[in-house]
Short mmCIF file of C-alpha atoms in Angstrom, two decimals:
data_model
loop_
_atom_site.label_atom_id
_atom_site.label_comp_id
_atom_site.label_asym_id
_atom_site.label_seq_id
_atom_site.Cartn_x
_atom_site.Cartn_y
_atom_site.Cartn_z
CA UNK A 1 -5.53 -4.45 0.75
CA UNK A 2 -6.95 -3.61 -1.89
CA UNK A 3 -11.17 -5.11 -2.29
CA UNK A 4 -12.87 -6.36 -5.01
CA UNK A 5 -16.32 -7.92 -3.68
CA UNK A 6 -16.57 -8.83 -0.52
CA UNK A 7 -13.32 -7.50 1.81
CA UNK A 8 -11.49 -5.03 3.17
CA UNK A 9 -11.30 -1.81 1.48
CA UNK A 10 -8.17 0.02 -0.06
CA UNK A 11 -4.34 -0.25 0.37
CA UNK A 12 -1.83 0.99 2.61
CA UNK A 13 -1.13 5.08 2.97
CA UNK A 14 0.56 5.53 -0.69
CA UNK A 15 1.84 9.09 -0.94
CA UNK A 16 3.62 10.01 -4.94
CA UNK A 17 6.00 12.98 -4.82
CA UNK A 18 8.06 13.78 -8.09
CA UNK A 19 10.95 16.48 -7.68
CA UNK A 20 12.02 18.35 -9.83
CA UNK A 21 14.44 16.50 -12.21
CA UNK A 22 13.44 13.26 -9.92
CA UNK A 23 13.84 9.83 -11.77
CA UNK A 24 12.63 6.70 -10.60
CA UNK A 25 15.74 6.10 -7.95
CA UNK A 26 17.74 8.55 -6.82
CA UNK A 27 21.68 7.79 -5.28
CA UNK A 28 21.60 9.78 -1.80
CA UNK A 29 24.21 11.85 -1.00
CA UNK A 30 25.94 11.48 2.35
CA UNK A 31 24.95 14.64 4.12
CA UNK A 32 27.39 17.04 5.97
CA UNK A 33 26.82 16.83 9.93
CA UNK A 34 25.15 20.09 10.47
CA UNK A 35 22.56 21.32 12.88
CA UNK A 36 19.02 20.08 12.43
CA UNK A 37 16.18 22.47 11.58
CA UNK A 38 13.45 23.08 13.50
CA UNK A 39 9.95 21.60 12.71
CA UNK A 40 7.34 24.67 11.69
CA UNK A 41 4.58 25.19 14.63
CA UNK A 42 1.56 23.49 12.68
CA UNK A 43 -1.72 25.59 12.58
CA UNK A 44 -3.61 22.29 11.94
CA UNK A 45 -4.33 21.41 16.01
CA UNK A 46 -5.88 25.20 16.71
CA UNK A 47 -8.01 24.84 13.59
CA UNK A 48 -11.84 24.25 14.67
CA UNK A 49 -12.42 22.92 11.16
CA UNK A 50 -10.05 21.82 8.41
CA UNK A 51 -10.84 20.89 4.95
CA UNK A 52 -8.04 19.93 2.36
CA UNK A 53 -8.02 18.91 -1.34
CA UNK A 54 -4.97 16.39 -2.95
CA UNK A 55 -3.92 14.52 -5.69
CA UNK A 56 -2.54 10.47 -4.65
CA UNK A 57 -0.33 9.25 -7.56
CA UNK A 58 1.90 6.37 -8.36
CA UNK A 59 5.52 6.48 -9.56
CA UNK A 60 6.29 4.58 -12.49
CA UNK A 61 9.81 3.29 -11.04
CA UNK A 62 11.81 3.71 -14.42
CA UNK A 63 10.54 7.23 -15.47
CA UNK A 64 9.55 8.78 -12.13
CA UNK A 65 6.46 10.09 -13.84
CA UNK A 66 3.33 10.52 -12.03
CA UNK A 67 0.20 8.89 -12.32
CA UNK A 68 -2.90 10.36 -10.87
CA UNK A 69 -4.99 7.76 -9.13
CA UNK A 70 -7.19 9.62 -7.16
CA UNK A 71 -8.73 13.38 -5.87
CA UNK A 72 -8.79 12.77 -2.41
CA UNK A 73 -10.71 15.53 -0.07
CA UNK A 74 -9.47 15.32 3.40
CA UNK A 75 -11.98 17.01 6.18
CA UNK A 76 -11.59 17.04 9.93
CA UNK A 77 -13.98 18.55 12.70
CA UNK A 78 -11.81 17.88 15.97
CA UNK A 79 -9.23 15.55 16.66
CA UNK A 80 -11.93 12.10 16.67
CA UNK A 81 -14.28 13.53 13.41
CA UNK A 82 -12.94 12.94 10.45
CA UNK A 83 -13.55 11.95 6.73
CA UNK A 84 -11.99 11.15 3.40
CA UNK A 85 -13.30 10.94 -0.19
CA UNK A 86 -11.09 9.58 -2.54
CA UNK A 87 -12.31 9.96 -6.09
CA UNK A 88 -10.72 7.25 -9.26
CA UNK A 89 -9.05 10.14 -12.06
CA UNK A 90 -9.34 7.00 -14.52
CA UNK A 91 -11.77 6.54 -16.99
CA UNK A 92 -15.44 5.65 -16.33
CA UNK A 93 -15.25 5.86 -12.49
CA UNK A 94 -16.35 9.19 -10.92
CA UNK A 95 -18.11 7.90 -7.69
CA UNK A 96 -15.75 8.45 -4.64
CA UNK A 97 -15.26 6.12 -2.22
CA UNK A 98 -14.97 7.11 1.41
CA UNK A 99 -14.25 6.40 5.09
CA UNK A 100 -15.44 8.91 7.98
CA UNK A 101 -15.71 8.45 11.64
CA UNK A 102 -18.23 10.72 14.09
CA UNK A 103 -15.72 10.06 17.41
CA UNK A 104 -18.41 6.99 18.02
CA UNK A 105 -18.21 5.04 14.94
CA UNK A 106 -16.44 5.01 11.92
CA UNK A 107 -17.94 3.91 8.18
CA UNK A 108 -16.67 2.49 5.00
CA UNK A 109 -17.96 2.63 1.23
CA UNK A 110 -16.00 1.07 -1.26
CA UNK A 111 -16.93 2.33 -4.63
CA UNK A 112 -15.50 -0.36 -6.83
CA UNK A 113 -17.53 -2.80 -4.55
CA UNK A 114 -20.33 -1.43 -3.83
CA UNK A 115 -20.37 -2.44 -0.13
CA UNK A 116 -19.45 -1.22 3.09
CA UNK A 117 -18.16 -1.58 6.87
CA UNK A 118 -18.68 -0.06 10.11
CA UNK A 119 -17.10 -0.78 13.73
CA UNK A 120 -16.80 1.87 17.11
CA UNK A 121 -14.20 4.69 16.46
CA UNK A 122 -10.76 4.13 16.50
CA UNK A 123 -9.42 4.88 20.27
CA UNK A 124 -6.30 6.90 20.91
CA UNK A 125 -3.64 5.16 19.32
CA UNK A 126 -5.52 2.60 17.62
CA UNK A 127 -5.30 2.67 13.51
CA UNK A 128 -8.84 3.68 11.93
CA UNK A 129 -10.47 0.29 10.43
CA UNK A 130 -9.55 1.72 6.68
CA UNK A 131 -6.16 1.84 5.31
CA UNK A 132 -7.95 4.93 2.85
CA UNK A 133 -7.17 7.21 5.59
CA UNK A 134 -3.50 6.50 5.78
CA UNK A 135 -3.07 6.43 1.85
CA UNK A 136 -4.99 10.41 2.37
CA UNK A 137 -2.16 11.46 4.81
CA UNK A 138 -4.42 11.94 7.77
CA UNK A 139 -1.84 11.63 9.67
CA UNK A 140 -0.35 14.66 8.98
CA UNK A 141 -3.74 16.50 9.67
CA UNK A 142 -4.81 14.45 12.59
CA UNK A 143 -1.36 14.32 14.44
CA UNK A 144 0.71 16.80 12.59
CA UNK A 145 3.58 17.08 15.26
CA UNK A 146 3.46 13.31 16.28
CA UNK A 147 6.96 11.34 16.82
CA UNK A 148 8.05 9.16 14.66
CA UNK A 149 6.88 5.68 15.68
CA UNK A 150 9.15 3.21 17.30
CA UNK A 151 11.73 2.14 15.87
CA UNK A 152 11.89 4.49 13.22
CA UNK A 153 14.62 7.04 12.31
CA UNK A 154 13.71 10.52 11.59
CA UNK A 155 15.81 12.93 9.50
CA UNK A 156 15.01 17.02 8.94
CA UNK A 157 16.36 18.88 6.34
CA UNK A 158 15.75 22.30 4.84
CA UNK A 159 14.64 22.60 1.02
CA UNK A 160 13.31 24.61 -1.32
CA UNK A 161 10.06 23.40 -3.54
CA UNK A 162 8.71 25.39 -5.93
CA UNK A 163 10.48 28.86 -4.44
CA UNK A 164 9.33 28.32 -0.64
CA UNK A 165 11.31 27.06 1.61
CA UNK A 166 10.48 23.54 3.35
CA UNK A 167 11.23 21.34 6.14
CA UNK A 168 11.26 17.58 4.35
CA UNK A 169 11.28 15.07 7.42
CA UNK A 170 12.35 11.55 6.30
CA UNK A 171 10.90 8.68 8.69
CA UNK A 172 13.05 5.59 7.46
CA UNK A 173 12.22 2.60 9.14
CA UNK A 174 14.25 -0.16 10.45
CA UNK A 175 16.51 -2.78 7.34
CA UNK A 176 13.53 -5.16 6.39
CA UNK A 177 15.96 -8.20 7.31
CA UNK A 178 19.96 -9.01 8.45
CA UNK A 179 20.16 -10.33 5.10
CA UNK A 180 19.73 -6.84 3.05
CA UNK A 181 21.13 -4.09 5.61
CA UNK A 182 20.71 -1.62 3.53
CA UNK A 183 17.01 -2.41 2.63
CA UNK A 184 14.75 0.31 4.02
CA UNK A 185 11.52 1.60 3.53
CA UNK A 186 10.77 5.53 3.95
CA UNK A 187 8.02 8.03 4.11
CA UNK A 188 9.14 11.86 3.11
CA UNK A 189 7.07 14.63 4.19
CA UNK A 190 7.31 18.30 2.71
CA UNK A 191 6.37 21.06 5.43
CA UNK A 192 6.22 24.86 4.22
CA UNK A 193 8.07 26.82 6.50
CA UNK A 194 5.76 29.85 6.29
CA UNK A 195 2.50 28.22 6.72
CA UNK A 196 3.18 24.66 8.76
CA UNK A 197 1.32 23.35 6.54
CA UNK A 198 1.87 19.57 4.71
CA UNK A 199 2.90 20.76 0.86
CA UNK A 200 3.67 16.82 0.12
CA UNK A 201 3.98 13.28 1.23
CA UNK A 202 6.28 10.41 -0.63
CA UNK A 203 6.72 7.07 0.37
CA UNK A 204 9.62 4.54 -0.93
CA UNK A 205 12.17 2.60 -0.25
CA UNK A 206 15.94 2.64 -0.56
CA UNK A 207 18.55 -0.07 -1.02
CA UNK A 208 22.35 0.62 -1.19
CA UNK A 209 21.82 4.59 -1.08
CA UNK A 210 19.64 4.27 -4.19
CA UNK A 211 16.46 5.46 -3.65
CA UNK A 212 13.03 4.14 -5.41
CA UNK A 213 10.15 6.41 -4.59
CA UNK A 214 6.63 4.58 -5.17
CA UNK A 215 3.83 6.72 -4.18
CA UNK A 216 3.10 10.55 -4.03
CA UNK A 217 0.31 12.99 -2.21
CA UNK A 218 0.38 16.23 -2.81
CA UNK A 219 -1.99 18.85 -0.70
CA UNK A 220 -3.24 21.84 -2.84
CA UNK A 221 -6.07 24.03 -1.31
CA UNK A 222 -6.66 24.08 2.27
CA UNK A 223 -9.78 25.73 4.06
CA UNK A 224 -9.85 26.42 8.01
CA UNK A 225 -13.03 27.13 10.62
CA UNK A 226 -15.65 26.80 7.67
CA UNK A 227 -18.65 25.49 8.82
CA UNK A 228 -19.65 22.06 7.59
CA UNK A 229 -22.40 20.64 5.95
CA UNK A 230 -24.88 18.37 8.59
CA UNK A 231 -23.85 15.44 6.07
CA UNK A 232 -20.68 15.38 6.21
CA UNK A 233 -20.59 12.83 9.22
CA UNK A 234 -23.92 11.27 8.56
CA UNK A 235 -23.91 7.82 7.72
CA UNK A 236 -26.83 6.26 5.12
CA UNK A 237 -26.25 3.33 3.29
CA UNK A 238 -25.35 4.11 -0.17
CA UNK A 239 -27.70 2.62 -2.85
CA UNK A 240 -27.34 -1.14 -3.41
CA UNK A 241 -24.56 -1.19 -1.32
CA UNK A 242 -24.13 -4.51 0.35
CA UNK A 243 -21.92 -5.15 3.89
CA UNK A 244 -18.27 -6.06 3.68
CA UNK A 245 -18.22 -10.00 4.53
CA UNK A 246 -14.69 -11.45 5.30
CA UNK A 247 -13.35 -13.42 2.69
CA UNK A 248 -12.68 -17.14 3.59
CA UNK A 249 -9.30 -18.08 1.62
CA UNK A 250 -8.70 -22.10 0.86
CA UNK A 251 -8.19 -24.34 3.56
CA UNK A 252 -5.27 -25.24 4.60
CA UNK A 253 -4.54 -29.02 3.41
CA UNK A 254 -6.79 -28.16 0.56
CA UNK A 255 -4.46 -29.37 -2.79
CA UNK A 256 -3.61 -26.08 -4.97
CA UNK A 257 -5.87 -26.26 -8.23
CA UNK A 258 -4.30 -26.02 -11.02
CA UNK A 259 -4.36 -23.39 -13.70
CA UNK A 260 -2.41 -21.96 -16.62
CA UNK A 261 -1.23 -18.11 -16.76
CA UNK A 262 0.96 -16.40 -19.08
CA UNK A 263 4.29 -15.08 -19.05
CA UNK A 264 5.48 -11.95 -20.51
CA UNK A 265 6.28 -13.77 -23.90
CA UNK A 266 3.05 -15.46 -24.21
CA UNK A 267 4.29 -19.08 -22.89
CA UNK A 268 1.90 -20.80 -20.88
CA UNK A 269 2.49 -21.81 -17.59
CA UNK A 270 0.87 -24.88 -15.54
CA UNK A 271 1.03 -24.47 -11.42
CA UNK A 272 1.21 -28.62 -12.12
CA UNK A 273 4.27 -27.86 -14.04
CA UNK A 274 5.85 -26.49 -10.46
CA UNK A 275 5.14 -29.64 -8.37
CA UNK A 276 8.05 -30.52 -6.04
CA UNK A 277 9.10 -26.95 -5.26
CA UNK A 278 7.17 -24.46 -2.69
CA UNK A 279 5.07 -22.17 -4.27
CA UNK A 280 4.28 -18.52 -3.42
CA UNK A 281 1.72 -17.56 -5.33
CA UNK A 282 1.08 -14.00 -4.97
CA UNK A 283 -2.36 -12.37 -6.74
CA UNK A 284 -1.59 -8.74 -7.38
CA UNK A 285 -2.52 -5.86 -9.96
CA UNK A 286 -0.91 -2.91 -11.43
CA UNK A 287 -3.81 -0.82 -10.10
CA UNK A 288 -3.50 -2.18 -6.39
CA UNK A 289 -1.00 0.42 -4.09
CA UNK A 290 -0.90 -2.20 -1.64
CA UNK A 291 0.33 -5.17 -3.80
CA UNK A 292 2.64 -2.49 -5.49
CA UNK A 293 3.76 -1.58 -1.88
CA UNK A 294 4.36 -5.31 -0.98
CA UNK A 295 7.06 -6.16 -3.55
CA UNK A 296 10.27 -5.12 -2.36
CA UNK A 297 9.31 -7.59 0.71
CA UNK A 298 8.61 -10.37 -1.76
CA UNK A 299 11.54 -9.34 -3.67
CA UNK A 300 13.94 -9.82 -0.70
CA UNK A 301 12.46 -13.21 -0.06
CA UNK A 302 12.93 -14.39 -3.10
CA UNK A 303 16.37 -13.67 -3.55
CA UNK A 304 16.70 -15.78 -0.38
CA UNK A 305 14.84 -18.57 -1.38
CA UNK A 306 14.95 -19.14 -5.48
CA UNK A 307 18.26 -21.38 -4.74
CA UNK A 308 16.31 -23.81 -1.94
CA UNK A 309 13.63 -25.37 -4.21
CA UNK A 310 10.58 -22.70 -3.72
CA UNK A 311 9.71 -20.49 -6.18
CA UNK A 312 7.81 -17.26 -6.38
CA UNK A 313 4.66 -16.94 -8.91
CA UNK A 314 3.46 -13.83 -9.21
CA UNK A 315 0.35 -13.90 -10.65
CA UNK A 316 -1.10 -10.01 -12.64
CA UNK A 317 -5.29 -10.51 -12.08
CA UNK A 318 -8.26 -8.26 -12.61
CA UNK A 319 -6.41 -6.05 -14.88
CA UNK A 320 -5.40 -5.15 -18.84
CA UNK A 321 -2.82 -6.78 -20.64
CA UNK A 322 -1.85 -3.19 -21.96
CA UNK A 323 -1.11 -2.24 -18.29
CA UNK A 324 0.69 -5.49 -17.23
CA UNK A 325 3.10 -4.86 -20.15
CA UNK A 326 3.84 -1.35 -19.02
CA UNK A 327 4.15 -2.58 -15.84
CA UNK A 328 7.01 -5.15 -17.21
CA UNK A 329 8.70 -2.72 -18.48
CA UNK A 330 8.67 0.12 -15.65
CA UNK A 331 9.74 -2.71 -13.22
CA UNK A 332 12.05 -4.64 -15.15
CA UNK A 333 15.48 -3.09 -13.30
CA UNK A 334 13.46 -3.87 -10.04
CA UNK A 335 12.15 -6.75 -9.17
CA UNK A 336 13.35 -10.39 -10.32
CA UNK A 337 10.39 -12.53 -9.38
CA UNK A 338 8.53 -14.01 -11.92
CA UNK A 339 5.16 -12.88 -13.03
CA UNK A 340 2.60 -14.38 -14.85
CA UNK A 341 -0.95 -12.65 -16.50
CA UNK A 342 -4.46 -14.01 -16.10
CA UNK A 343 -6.20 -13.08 -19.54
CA UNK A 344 -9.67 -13.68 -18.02
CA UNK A 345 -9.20 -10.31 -16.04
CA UNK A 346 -12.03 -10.08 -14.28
CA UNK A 347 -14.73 -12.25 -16.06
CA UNK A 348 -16.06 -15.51 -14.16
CA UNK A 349 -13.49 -18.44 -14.06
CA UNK A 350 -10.62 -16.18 -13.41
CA UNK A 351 -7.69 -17.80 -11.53
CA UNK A 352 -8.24 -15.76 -8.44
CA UNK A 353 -11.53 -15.21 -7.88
CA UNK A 354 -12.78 -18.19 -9.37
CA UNK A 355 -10.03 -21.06 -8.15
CA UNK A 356 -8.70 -19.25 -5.03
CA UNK A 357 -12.15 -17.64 -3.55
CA UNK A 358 -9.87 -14.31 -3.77
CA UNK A 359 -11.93 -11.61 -2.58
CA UNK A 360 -8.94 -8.53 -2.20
CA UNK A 361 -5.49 -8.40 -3.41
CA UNK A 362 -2.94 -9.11 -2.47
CA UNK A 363 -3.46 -12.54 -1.55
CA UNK A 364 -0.62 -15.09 -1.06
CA UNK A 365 -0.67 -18.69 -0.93
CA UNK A 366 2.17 -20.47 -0.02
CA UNK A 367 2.11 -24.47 -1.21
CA UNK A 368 4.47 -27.30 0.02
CA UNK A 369 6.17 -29.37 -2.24
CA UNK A 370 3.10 -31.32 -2.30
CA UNK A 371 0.60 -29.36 -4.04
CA UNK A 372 -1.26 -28.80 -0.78
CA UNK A 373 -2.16 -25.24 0.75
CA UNK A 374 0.54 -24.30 3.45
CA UNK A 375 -0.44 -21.15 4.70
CA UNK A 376 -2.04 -17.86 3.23
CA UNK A 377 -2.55 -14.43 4.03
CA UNK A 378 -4.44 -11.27 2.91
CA UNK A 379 -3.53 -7.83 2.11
CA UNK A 380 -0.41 -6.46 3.72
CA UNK A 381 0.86 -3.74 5.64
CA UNK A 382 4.09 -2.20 6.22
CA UNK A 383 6.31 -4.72 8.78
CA UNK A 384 4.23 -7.49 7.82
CA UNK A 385 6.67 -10.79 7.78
CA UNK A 386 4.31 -13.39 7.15
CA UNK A 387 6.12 -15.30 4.20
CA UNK A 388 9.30 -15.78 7.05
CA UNK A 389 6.53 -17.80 9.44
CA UNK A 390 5.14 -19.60 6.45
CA UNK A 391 8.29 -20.58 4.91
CA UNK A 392 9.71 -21.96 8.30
CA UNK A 393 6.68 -23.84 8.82
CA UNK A 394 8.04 -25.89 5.78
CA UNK A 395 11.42 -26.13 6.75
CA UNK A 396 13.26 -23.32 4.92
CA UNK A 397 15.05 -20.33 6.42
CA UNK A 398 14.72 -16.49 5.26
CA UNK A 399 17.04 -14.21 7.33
CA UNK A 400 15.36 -11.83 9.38
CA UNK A 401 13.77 -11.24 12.38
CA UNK A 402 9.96 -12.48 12.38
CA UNK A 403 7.52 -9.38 13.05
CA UNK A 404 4.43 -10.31 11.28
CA UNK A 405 1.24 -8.28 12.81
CA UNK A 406 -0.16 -11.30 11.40
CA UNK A 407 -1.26 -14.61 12.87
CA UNK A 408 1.09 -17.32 12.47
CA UNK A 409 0.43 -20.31 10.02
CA UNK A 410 -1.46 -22.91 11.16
CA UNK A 411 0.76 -25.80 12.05
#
C-alpha cells in the first residue's frame, strides 16, 4: 500500500526490467525440454557486509519503456541487519524514505508523509513490517539461494544480457482463479554467471502466453566487507515526523456518499447515478506500484461480474490529469474497467481523503445495491482475494478459490 498521511508505507516488491527489443507483452515461446542450468553459488551469504545501489522503474505496458521511480541503496550487516533507502527520481522530492531493522527492531520513515513506524524485528520467516524492502529486492540479498515459495513454479534458463552470460529464474505463481487458467503472475530474476550476483529483477504477469511485464530493479554497483557508518542502524526520529496511526475506513452500514468524478471524455459521473448495482470502488494512482500491481486481479473480477448487476469504479486520486491521460492510453489494450479522475487531486474535499477517510491507496469499497458500505479493504498484496469474500457476502459468485491473507467481511 501505498501511504499518504497516516498508514502504512509503500507498495508491494515492484521490480522493472526492459530487454533488449522488449515491448510491453511479449508471446512466450514454448521451450525445448532440455536440461536445466545450474543456479551460480551466490557470494552474498559469506559477505560480512554488503552494500548495493539500484534503479526501481515502472513499465509503461504499451511501450515497454522505463520509468525511473526511485534510487534505492540496499545495505545489509548479517542476515537480521538490514536497511533500504529509496530515493523519488521525480521532480521536487530528493528526501529518501527508508526502512532498516537492527535484528531487535525494525523502523519506518515515509518521506511523502512525514511519519513513521516501528515494531520487534521480523523473525525467521516472518515478512519485515514494510513492503519497501520487498519492492528493493532484499530478498535476493537476504536469502539469495531460497526456494521458491509454496506453490510456486520455478523455471531456469541460460541468457545472455548485455554480453555476460545469466541464469534468469522465473517464479510463476499459481492461475489467479479456475475461471482464467492461464492468468499468472511472475517474478524474473537475472543472475550473472561469473559473479552470483543479482544483475536484475522483473515482475509481471502473463495471460494466454502473452506476457505483460510491470515493474523493473536493476542492481548496478555492489560493495562487500566495507565497514559501516555507526548510523546506519541508528534510529532518531526524523524532524517533524509524526507516528504512523492506522487508518479507520467507513463503517460498514455507513450509506456511500455521493460524489461526481470524471471520465476520460470529461462526462461527469454521480456514484447516485449507480444505485441498484454493487459498487467496487477502487481509489488508486498512476504513481502507486501497489494499486498498479492490483489490477489484473480487479480486471479478472470484473470480467466475471460486469454481466450480474455490479460494476467496477475505478476512481484516479491524488494525482495529475496529464498523468491519468497517459495512463489511459498506456493501459487502454489492458484493462476494461472503468476509471474515473478526481480533479481535486490532493487539495481538501477530495473524494478519497475527504468522503472516504482514505489514508493509503489502494482502498476498495465494495457497496450493495443499496448504497450502503459492504465491506472494504486496504492496500493489497500478491494472493490477496478479498473482492471473492466481499462479493459472496452479497450474493454473487467469482470463480476461484478464496485465499485472501485478509480478514473476511464482516457479515
Amino acid at each position: 500500500m501505498i501511504l499518504r498521511t497516516r498508514s502504512r508505507a509503500f507498495g508491494t516488491a515492484v521490480s522493472l526490467l526492459i530487454l533488449s527489443g522488449m515491448s510491453g507483452a511479449q508471446t512466450v515461446s514454448p521451450a525445448s525440454p532440455v536440461t536445466p542450468p545450474a543456479l551460480p553459488v551466490s557470494p552474498l551469504r559469506t559477505k560480512k557486509t554488503v552494500q548495493a545501489k539500484a534503479t526501481f522503474s515502472l513499465i509503461n505496458s504499451k511501450s515497454g519503456a522505463l520509468v525511473p521511480f526511485f534510487a534505492v541503496v540496499v545495505t545489509t550487516d548479517g542476515p537480521n541487519r538490514f536497511r533500504v533507502d529509496a530515493t523519488p527520481l521525480s521532480a521536487g522530492r530528493t528526501k529518501p524514505s527508508f526502512y532498516f531493522s537492527d535484528g531487535v527492531k525494525q523502523y519506518e520513515y515515509n518521506d511523502l508523509n512525514n511519519n513513521y513506524r516501528t515494531a520487534d524485528a521480523p523473525k525467521t520467516g516472518q515478512r519485515p513490517m514494510s513492503q519497501l524492502y520487498g519492492m528493493a529486492g532484499m530478498d535476493l540479498v537476504v536469502t539469495p539461494d531460497a526456494p521458491p515459495r509454496p506453490g510456486n513454479k520455478r523455471i531456469l534458463r541460460e541468457e545472455t544480457l548485455s554480453g555476460k552470460k545469466m541464469i534468469v529464474v522465473t517464479d510463476q505463481e499459481p492461475p489467479r482463479n479456475a475461471s482464467e487458467p492461464t492468468a499468472t503472475s511472475f517474478i524474473r530474476s537475472w543472475i550473472d554467471t561469473a559473479t552470483g550476483l543479482p544483475v536484475r529483477r522483473l515482475e509481471g504477469w502473463t495471460k494466454d502466453g502473452v506476457e505483460h511485464p510491470n515493474l523493473q530493479l536493476d542492481f548496478t554497483e555492489w560493495v562487500f566487507d566495507k565497514p559501516l557508518a555507526s548510523k546506519t542502524f541508528a534510529w532518531a526520529i526524523p524532524q517533524g515526523a509524526k507516528p504512523v496511526t492506522e487508518p479507520k475506513l467507513l463503517a460498514v452500514g455507513t450509506v456511500a456518499p455521493d460524489f461526481t468524478a470524471y471520465t476520460p471524455n470529461g462526462t461527469p459521473v454521480k456514484l447516485s447515478d449507480l444505485k441498484g448495482k454493487i459498487v467496487i470502488l477502487d481509489f488508486w494512482s498512476t504513481w502507486c506500484g501497489p494499486c498498479q500491481k492490483s489490477m489484473p486481479y480487479l480486471e479478472s473480477v470484473y470480467r466475471q461480474v460486469k454481466d450480474k448487476d455490479v460494476t467496477v469504479l475505478a476512481v484516479c486520486v491524488w494525482d495529475e490529469k496529464a498523468e491519468y491521460d497517459k495512463w489511459l492510453i498506456a493501459k487502454k489494450d489492458t484493462y476494461s474497467f472503468p476509471t474515473v479522475f478526481d480533479p481535486a487531486g490532493r487539495a481538501k474535499g477530495n473524494i478519497a481523503g475527504g468522503l472516504y477517510q482514505v489514508t493509503g491507496i489502494p482502498t476498495q469499497y465494495v457497496i450493495g445495491k443499496d448504497g450502503k458500505i459492504a465491506a472494504s479493504t486496504i492496500g493489497y498484496r500478491d494472493g490477496d482475494r478479498f473482492l471473492e469474500g466481499a462479493l459472496a457476502k452479497l450474493g454473487v459468485s467469482v470463480t476461484g478459490k478464496l485465499a485472501s491473507s485478509r480478514p473476511a467481511p464482516p457479515k
